[in-house]
XYZ file of C-alpha atoms in Angstrom:
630
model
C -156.373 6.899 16.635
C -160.002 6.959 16.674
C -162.534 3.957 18.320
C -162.773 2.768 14.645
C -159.384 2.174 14.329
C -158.974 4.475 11.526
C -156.922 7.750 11.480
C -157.740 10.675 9.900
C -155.084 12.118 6.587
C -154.100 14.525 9.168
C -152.847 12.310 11.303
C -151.604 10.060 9.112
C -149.515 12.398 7.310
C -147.898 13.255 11.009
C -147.300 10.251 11.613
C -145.123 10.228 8.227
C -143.472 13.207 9.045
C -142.554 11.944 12.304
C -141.082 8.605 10.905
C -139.415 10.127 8.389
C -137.567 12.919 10.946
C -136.537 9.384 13.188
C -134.538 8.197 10.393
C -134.255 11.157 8.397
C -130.598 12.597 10.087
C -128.844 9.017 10.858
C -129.564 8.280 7.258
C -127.522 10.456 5.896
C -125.245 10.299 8.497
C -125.313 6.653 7.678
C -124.971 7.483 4.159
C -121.962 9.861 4.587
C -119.941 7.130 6.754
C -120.308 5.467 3.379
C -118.816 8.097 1.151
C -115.644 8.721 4.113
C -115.137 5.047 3.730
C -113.997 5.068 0.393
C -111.428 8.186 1.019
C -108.667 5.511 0.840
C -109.846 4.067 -2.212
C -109.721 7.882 -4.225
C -106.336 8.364 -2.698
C -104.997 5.567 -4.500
C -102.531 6.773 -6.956
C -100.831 4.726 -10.078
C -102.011 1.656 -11.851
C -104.642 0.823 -8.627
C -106.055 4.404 -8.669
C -106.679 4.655 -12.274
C -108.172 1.107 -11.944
C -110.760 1.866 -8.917
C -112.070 5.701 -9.057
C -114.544 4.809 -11.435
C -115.655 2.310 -8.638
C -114.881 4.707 -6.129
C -117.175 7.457 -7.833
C -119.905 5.355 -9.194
C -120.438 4.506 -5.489
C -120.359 7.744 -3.849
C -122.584 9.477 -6.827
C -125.113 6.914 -6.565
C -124.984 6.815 -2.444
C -125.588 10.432 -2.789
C -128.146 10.270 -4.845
C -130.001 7.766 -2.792
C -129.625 10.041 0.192
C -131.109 12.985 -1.620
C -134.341 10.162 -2.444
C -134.458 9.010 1.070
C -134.861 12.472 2.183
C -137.569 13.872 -0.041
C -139.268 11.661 -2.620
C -139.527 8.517 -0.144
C -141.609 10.681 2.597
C -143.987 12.017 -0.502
C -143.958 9.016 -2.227
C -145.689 7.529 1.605
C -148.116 10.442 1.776
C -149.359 9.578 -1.784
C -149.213 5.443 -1.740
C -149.655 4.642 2.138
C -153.044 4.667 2.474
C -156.322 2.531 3.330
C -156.135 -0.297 5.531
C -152.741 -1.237 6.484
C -151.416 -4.606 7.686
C -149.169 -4.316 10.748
C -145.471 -5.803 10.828
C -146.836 -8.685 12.817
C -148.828 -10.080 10.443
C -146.283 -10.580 7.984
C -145.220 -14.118 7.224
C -141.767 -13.939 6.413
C -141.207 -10.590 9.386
C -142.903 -13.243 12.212
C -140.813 -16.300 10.808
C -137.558 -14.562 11.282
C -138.755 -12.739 14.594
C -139.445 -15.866 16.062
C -136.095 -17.471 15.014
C -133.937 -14.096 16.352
C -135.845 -13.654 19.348
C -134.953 -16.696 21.412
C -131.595 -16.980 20.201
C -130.872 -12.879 21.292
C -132.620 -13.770 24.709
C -130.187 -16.471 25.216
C -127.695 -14.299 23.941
C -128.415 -11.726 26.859
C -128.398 -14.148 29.559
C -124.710 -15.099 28.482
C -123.236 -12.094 27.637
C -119.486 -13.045 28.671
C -119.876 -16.644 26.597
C -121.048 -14.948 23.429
C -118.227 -12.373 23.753
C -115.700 -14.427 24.462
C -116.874 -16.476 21.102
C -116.783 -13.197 19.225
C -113.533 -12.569 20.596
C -112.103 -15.610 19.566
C -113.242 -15.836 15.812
C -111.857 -12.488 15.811
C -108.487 -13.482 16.785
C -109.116 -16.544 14.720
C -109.132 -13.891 11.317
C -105.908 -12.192 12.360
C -104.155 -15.906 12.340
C -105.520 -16.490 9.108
C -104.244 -13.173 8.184
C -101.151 -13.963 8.463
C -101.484 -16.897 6.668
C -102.190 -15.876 3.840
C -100.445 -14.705 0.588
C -100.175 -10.852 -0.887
C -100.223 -9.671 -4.121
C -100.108 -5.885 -5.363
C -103.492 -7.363 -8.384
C -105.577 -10.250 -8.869
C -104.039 -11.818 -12.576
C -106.152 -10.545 -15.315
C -106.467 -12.883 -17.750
C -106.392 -10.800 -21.114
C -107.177 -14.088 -23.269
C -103.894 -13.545 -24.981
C -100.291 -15.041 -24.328
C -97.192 -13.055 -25.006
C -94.079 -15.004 -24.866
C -90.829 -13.047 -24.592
C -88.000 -15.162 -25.020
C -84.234 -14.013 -24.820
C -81.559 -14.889 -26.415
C -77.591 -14.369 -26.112
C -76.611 -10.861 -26.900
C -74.126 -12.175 -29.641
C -76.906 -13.654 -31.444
C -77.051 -12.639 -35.291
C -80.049 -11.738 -37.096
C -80.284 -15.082 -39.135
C -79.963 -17.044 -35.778
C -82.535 -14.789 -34.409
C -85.017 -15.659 -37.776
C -84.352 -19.441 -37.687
C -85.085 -19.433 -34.020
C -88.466 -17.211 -34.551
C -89.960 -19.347 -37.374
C -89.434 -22.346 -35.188
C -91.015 -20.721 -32.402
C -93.826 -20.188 -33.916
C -93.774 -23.552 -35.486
C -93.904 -25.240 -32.504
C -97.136 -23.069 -30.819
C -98.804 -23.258 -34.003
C -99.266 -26.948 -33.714
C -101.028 -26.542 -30.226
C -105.223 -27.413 -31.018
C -105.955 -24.218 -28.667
C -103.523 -21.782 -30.448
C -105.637 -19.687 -33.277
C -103.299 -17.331 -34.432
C -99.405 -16.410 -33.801
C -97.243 -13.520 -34.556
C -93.524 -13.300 -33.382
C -91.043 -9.782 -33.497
C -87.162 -10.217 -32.850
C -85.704 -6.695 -32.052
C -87.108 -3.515 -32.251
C -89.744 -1.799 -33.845
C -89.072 1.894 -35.966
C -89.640 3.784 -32.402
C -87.261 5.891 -30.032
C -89.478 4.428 -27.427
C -88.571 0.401 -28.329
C -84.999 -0.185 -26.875
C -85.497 -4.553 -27.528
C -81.777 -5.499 -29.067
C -81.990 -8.231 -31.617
C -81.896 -11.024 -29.531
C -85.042 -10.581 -27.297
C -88.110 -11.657 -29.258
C -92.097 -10.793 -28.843
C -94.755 -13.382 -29.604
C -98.626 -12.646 -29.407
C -100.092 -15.949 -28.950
C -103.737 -15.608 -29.804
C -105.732 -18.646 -27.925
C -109.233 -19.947 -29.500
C -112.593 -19.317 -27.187
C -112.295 -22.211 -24.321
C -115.325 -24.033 -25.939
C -112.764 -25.251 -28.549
C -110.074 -26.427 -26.170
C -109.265 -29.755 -24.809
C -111.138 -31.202 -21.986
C -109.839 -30.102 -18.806
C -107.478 -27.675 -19.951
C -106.591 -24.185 -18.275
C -104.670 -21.095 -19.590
C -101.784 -22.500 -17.106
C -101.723 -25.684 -18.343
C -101.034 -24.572 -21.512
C -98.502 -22.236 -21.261
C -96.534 -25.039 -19.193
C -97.025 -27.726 -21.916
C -95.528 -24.880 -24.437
C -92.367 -23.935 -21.819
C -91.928 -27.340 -22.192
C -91.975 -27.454 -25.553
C -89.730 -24.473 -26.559
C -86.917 -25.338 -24.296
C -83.966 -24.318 -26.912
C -80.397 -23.926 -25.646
C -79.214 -20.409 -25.109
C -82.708 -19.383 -25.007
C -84.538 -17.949 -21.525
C -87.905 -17.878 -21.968
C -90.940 -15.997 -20.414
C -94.400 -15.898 -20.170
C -96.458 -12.388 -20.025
C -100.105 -11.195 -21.180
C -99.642 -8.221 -23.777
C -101.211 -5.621 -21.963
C -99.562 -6.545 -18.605
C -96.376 -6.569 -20.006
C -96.843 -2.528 -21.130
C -98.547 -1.576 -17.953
C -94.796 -3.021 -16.169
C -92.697 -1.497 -18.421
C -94.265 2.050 -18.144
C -94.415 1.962 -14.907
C -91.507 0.339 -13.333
C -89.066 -0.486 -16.342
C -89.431 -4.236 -15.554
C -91.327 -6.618 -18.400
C -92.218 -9.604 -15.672
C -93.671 -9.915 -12.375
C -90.781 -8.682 -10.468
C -87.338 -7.411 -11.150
C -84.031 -6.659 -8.945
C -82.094 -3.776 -10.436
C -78.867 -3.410 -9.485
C -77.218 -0.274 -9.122
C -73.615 0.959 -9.279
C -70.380 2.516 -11.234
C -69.074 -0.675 -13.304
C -70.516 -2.872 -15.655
C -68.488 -5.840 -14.687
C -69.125 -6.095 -11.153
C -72.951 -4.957 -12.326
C -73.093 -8.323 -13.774
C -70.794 -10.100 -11.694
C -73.346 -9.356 -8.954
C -76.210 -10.023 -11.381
C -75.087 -13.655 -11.734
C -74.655 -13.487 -7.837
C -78.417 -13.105 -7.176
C -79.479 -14.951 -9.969
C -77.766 -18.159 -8.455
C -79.217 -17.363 -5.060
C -82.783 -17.069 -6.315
C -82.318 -20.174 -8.030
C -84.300 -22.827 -6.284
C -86.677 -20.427 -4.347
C -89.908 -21.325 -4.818
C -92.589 -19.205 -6.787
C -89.790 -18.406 -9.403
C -90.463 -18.682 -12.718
C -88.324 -17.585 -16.316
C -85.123 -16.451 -14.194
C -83.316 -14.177 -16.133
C -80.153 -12.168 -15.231
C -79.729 -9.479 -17.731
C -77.144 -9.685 -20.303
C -74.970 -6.944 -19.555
C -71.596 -7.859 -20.653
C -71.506 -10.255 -24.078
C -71.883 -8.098 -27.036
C -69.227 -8.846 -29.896
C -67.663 -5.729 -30.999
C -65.183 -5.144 -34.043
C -62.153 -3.550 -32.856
C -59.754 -1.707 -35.322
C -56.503 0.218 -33.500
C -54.814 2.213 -36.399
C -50.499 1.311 -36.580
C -49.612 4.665 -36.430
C -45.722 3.450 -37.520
C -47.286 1.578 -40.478
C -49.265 4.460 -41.854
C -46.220 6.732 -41.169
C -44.269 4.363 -43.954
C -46.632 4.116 -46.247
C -48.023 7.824 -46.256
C -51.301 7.518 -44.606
C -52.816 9.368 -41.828
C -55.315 8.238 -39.255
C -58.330 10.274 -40.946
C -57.593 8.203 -44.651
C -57.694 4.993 -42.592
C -60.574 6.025 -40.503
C -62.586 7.312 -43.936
C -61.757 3.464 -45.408
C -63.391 1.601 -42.393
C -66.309 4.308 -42.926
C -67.310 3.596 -46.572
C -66.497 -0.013 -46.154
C -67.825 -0.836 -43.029
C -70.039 1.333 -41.540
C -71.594 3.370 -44.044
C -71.127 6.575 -45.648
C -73.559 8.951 -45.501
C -73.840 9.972 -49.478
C -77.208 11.648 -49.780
C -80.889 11.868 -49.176
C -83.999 11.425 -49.641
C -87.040 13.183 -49.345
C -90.686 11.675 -49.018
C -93.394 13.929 -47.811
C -91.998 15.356 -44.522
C -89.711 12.889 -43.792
C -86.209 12.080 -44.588
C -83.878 9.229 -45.063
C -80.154 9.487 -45.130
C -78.296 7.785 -47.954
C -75.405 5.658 -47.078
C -72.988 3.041 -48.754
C -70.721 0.772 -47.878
C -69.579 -3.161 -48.886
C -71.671 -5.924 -49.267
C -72.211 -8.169 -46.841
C -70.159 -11.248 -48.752
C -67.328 -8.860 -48.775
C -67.710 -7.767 -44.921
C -68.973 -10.949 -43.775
C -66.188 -12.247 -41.779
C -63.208 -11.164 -39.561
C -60.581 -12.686 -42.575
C -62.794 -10.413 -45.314
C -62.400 -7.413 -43.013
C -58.662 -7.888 -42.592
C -58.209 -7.442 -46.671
C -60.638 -4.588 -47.362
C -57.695 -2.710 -49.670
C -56.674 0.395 -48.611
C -55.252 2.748 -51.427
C -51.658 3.953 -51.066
C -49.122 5.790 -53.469
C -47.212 2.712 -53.532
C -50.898 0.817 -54.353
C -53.598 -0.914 -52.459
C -52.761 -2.948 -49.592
C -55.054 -5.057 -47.186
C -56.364 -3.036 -43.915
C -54.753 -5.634 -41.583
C -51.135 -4.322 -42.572
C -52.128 -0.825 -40.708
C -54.520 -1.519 -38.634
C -54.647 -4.379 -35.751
C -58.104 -5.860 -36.048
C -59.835 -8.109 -33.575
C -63.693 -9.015 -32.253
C -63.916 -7.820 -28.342
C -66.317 -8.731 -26.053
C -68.524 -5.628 -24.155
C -71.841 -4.821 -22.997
C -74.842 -5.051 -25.326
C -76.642 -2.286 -24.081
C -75.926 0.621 -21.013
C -78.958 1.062 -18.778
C -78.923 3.978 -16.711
C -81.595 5.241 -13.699
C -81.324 8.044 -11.831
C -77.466 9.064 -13.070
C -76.461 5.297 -12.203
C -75.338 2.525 -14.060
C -78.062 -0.299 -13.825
C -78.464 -3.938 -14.553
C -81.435 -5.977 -13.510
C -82.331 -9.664 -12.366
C -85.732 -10.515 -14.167
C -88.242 -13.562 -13.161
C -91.705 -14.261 -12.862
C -93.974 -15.507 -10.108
C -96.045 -19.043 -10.945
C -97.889 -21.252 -8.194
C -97.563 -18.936 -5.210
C -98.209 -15.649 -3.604
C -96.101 -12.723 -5.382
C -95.631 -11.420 -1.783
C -94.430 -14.957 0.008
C -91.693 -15.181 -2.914
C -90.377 -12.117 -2.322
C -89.828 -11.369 1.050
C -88.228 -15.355 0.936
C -86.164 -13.786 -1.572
C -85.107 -10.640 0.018
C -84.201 -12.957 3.228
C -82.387 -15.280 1.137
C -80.281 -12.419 -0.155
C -79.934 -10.143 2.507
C -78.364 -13.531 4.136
C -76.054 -13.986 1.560
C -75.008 -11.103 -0.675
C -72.349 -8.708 0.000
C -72.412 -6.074 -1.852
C -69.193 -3.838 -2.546
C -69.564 0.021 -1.599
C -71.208 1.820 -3.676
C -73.779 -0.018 -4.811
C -77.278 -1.200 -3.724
C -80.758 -3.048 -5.006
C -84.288 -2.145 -5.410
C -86.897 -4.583 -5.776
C -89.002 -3.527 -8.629
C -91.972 -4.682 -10.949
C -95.628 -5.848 -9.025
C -93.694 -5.418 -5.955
C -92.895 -1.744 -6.360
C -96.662 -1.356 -7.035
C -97.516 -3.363 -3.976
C -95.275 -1.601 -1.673
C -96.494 1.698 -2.507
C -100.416 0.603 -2.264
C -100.002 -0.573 0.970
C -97.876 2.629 2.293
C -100.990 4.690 1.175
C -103.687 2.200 2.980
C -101.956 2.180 5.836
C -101.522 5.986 6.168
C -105.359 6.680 5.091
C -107.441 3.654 6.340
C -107.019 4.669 10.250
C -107.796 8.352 9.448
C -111.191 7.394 7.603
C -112.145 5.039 10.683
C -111.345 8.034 12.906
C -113.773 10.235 10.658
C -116.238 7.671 10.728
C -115.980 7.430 14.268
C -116.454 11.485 14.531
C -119.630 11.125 12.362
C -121.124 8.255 14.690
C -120.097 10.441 17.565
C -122.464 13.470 16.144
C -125.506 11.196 14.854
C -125.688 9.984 18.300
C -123.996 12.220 20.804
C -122.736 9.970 22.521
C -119.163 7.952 22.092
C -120.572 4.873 24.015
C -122.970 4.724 20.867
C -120.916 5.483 18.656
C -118.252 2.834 20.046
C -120.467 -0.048 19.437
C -121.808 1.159 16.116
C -118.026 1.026 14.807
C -117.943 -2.639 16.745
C -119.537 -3.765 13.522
C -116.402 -3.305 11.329
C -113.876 -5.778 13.356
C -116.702 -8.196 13.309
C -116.990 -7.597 9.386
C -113.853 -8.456 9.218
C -113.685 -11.619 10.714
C -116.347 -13.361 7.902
C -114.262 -10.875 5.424
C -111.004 -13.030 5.873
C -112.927 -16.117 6.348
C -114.338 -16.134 2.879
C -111.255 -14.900 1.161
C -109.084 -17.630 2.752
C -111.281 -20.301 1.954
C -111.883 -19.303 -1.580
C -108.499 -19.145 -1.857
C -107.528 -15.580 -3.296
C -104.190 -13.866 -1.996
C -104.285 -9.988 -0.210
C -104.372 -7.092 -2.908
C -105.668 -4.009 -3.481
C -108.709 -5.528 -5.121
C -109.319 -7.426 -1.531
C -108.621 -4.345 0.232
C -111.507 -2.244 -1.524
C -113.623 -5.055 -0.840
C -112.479 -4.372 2.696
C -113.417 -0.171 2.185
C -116.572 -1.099 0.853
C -117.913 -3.287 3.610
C -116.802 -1.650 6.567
C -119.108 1.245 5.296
C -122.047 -0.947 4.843
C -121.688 -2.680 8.274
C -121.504 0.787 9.429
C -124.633 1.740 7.842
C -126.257 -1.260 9.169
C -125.214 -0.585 12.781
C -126.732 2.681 12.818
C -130.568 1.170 11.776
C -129.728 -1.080 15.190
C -129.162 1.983 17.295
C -131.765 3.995 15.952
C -133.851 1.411 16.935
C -132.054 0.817 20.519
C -132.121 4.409 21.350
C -136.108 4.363 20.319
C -136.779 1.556 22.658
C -135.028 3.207 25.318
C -136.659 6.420 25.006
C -140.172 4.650 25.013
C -139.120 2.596 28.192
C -138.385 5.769 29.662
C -142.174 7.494 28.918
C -144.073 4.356 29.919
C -141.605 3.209 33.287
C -140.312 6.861 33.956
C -138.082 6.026 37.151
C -139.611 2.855 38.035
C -136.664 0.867 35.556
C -134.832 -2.030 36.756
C -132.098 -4.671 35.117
C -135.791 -6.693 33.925
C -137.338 -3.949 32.279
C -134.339 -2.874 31.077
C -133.455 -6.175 28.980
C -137.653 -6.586 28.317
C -137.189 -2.684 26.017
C -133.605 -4.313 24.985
C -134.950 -7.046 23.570
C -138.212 -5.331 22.267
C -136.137 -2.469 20.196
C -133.983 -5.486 18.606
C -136.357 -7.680 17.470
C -139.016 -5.685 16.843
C -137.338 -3.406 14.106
C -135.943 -6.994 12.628
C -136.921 -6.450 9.117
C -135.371 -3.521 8.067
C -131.829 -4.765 9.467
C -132.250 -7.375 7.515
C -133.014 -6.251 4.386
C -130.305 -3.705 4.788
C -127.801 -6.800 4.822
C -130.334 -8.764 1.966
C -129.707 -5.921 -0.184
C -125.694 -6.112 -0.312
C -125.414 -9.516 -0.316
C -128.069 -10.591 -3.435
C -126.204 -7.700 -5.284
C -123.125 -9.639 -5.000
C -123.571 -13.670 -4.621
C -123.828 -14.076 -8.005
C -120.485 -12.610 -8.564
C -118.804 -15.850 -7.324
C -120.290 -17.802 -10.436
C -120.121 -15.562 -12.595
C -117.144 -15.802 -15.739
C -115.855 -13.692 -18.420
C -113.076 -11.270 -18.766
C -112.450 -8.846 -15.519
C -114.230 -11.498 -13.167
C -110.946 -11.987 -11.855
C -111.187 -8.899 -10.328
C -114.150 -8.555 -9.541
C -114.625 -11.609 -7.470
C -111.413 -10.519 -5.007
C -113.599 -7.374 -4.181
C -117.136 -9.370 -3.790
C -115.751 -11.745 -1.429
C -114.685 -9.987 1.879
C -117.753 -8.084 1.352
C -120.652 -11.272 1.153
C -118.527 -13.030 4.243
C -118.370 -9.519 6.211
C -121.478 -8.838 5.255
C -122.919 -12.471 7.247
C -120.696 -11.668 10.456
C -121.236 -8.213 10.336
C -125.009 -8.668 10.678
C -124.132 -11.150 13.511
C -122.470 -9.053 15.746
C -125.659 -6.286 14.642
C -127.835 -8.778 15.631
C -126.493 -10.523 19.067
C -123.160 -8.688 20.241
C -124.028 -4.914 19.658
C -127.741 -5.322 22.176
C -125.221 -7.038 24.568
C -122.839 -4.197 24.491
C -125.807 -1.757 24.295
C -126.800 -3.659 27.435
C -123.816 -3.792 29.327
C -123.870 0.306 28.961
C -127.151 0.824 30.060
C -127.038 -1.281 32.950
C -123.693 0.262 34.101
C -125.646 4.170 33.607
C -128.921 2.900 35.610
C -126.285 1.188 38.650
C -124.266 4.570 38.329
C -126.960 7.067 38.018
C -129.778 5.026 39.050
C -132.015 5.847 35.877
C -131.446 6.011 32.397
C -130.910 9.319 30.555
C -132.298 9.228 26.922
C -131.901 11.849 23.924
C -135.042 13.818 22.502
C -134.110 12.321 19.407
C -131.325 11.627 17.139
């Protein structure tokens, strides 16, 4: 610099160059710990993985491309727009304001290193209590704005039962002031991929926009004032959201929340132990729509041919057989063609003549001798057996069904799976998976666990090479417990359970503390290096803390706009409203409260620990050794 305080464009643009080669490697360093942080998230497989790689992408793509900016537009863009006279950091209002508010409190800070530890310590084990306190879920609800209510009937239930109890269904949610539209399905559509028997109906409730409902009224409040209204005997009813219910039954074969199957040779003791769990569940609470499947209870016409009475009157067992065929079943007489497709012709009695089990008994059958009624060679009877065989993995399989209402899905089911492992015996042979959102859950967290501790090692190994040094690279990392801590905070108090959507909330903030961590050392190691070239030997435990101090608080604005950044980008998230906010918010909230205690422990515990190292080196070595650069 010249005696008229002004520098020449040479020297100017070396000073540029200079700056930018100080931050130019731990910014993408910085910027990589980013992308290795979300290695979890693109690991995710099933329903969470298809639901978070485009997150997961979106963030790494546009991290890159900031990197690739950072590294050669921003230094160009400085040459070009940096010029004339420029006002220094300490002239800026807002810089001194928070300078002057940091520096006393980090002073303080340094004088009581062990007290502001132990505090950090503390709130940190603080978080892990609450951690435990709190409830799981495999994903936050999404409300679709649509109901669907599958009710369930008996499985002897005939189609006009099934039509009388549809229409008043639907009567009765019709009359509800938020209800726009309804339309209700008993049975199965004409698919090989619908198995729904004739007693399980379908009913897309279509709700009006929440400006037309009635004052104070929630989605929840109205599906409990219509359970309460559609309470009709023989009837098991459940509540589900259309898409939902699809996603379930792809993936796990279970239409609600969560679903016991039960696995084994026989039918009978299938649902014998079916009723079993059913009755132990009962009570527990979180469970909602309890519903052991109907294995056994299907009404089937039974006709054993009297081989003696078709031996007197000249019959054989085909003639009877071909009788009970056109009259009853159908015979197949033709068919017909339309386009491509085809339709079998068939014909048999009409129903007033097949209606009942007395009708049946005196369908004629013809002799030599002359008709005679089907009852006097054939014994003819209804018998009770299973309404549909469910099979998985070359095993017989019946399920428990319910859904989870006012609590966490994971709470309920681990009481559950106590409760039963307490009290059910099960006969050799035969076993039970938990299924549904559990299933989900259990496989989410297998993969988190796995992957999460490798991508903290990685990040560690990148920390290690920005800074060549694992003491700097240690407290760098410090920054994610400390994240954490204001992470669980905020979730707990906003009261959200655990999920996957919390947990790349998580992913996503322990790479931005990261990133903030390394602007603190860069800054640290700067201070250090300049204490070094003005002191040279001549450093003690005062001028140590004096550059400690000066390379923290100096450098203040940058840090914090690093953590300004994140956290305007996602505040307004918690007010926000409209479909997917639900789960959204779970993924904004760990990161805004990390994002506060993370810059905390930047700001007060990492120049302590920074501290602590140097003044063990300079007692140990009796200077300080310092890197070229980083």
């Amino acid at each position: 610099m010249n005696t008229s305080n002004k520098i020449s464009n040479k020297e100017r643009i070396a000073i540029i160059e200079k700056s930018a080669k100080q931050v130019g490697k731990p910014v993408v360093h910085a910027i990589l710990i980013i992308v290795v942080s979300f290695i979890p998230v693109f690991l995710l497989t099933g329903q969470e993985g298809k639901l978070f790689h485009p997150l997961a992408w979106t963030k790494t793509l546009v991290m890159a491309s900031s990197m690739i900016l950072a590294i050669t537009l921003i230094p160009v863009l400085m040459v070009l727009l940096m010029r004339g006279k420029m006002r220094p950091e300490s002239k800026n209002p807002v810089s001194n304001f928070f300078v002057r508010l940091y520096e006393p409190v980090l002073s303080w800070c340094l004088k009581w290193k062990k007290t502001v530890l132990t505090v950090n310590i503390l709130a940190l084990l603080l978080s892990v209590f609450l951690l435990t306190r709190m409830g799981s879920e495999f994903m936050p609800p999404l409300d679709e704005g649509t109901i669907l209510f599958m009710p369930v009937a008996l499985p002897d239930a005939s189609n006009a039962e099934m039509k009388r109890i549809l229409q008043v269904q639907d009567k009765i949610i019709s009359s509800f002031p938020e209800v726009k539209n309804v339309l209700g399905k008993a049975g199965r559509i004409s698919s090989a991929t619908d198995n729904a028997p004739i007693s399980m109906v379908e009913t897309i409730v279509l709700l009006k926009p929440k400006s037309e409902w009635r004052t104070g009224m929630t989605k929840d409040k109205i599906i409990s004032q219509l359970n309460e209204k559609l309470q009709i005997p023989g009837i098991t009813n459940g509540w589900t959201q259309p898409i939902i219910n699809r996603i379930n039954m792809l993936s796990t074969g279970i239409r609600t929340d969560v679903g016991v199957k039960i696995f084994g040779q026989n039918l009978d003791t299938i649902y014998r132990l079916g009723q079993m769990i059913a009755g132990e569940l009962k009570g527990i609470k979180g469970i909602a729509d309890l519903y052991p499947e109907q294995i056994t209870g299907g009404k089937y016409l039974n006709i054993e041919v009297n081989k003696d009475a078709i031996g007197r009157y000249g019959l054989t067992t085909d003639d009877v057989n071909s009788i009970v065929q056109s009259a009853l079943g159908g015979m197949n007489v033709g068919q017909i063609y339309q386009g491509r497709e085809r339709f079998s012709v068939n014909i048999r009695l009409a129903q007033d003549w097949r209606g009942s089990l007395d009708d049946i008994k005196g369908t004629l059958v013809q002799t030599k001798n002359g008709p005679l009624p089907l009852s006097d060679v054939a014994s003819i009877s209804l018998k009770d057996g299973p309404s549909m065989i469910s099979s998985e993995n070359a095993l017989l399989r019946g399920t428990v069904l319910f859904d989870v209402r006012g609590r966490d899905l994971g709470g309920t089911v681990k009481e559950a799976m106590q409760k039963l492992d307490k009290t059910l015996a099960l006969p050799k042979g035969y076993f039970i998976n938990w299924s549904g959102q559990w299933e989900n859950q259990l496989h989410a967290q297998k993969t988190l666990e796995l992957i999460i501790p490798v991508a903290i090692l990685l990040i560690l190994l990148i920390l290690y090479f920005t800074f060549h040094d694992l003491r700097d690279a240690f407290n760098t990392i410090l920054s994610v417990p400390f994240a954490f801590v204001g992470g669980i905070l905020m979730v707990y108090l906003w009261g959200e359970n655990l999920s996957v959507a919390v947990a790349v909330g998580f992913i996503a903030l322990f790479g931005v503390a990261v990133e903030t961590g390394v602007v603190m050392m860069i800054y640290l190691e700067e201070a250090m290096q300049r204490m070094v070239r003005e002191k040279g030997t001549a450093i003690d435990v005062v001028t140590l803390r004096h550059y400690v101090l000066e390379g923290a608080v100096k450098r203040l604005r940058p840090k914090l706009m690093t953590v300004c950044v994140a956290l305007f980008g996602l505040v307004p998230v918690l007010w926000s409203n409209g479909t997917g906010i639900e789960l959204m918010r779970p993924v904004a909230l760990p990161m805004i409260g990390g994002m506060v205690t993370s810059a905390i422990s930047i700001l007060l515990v990492m120049p302590i620990i920074f501290e602590l190292f140097k003044e063990n080196e300079l007692k140990k070595y009796g200077n300080i050794k310092v890197k070229d650069s980083l």
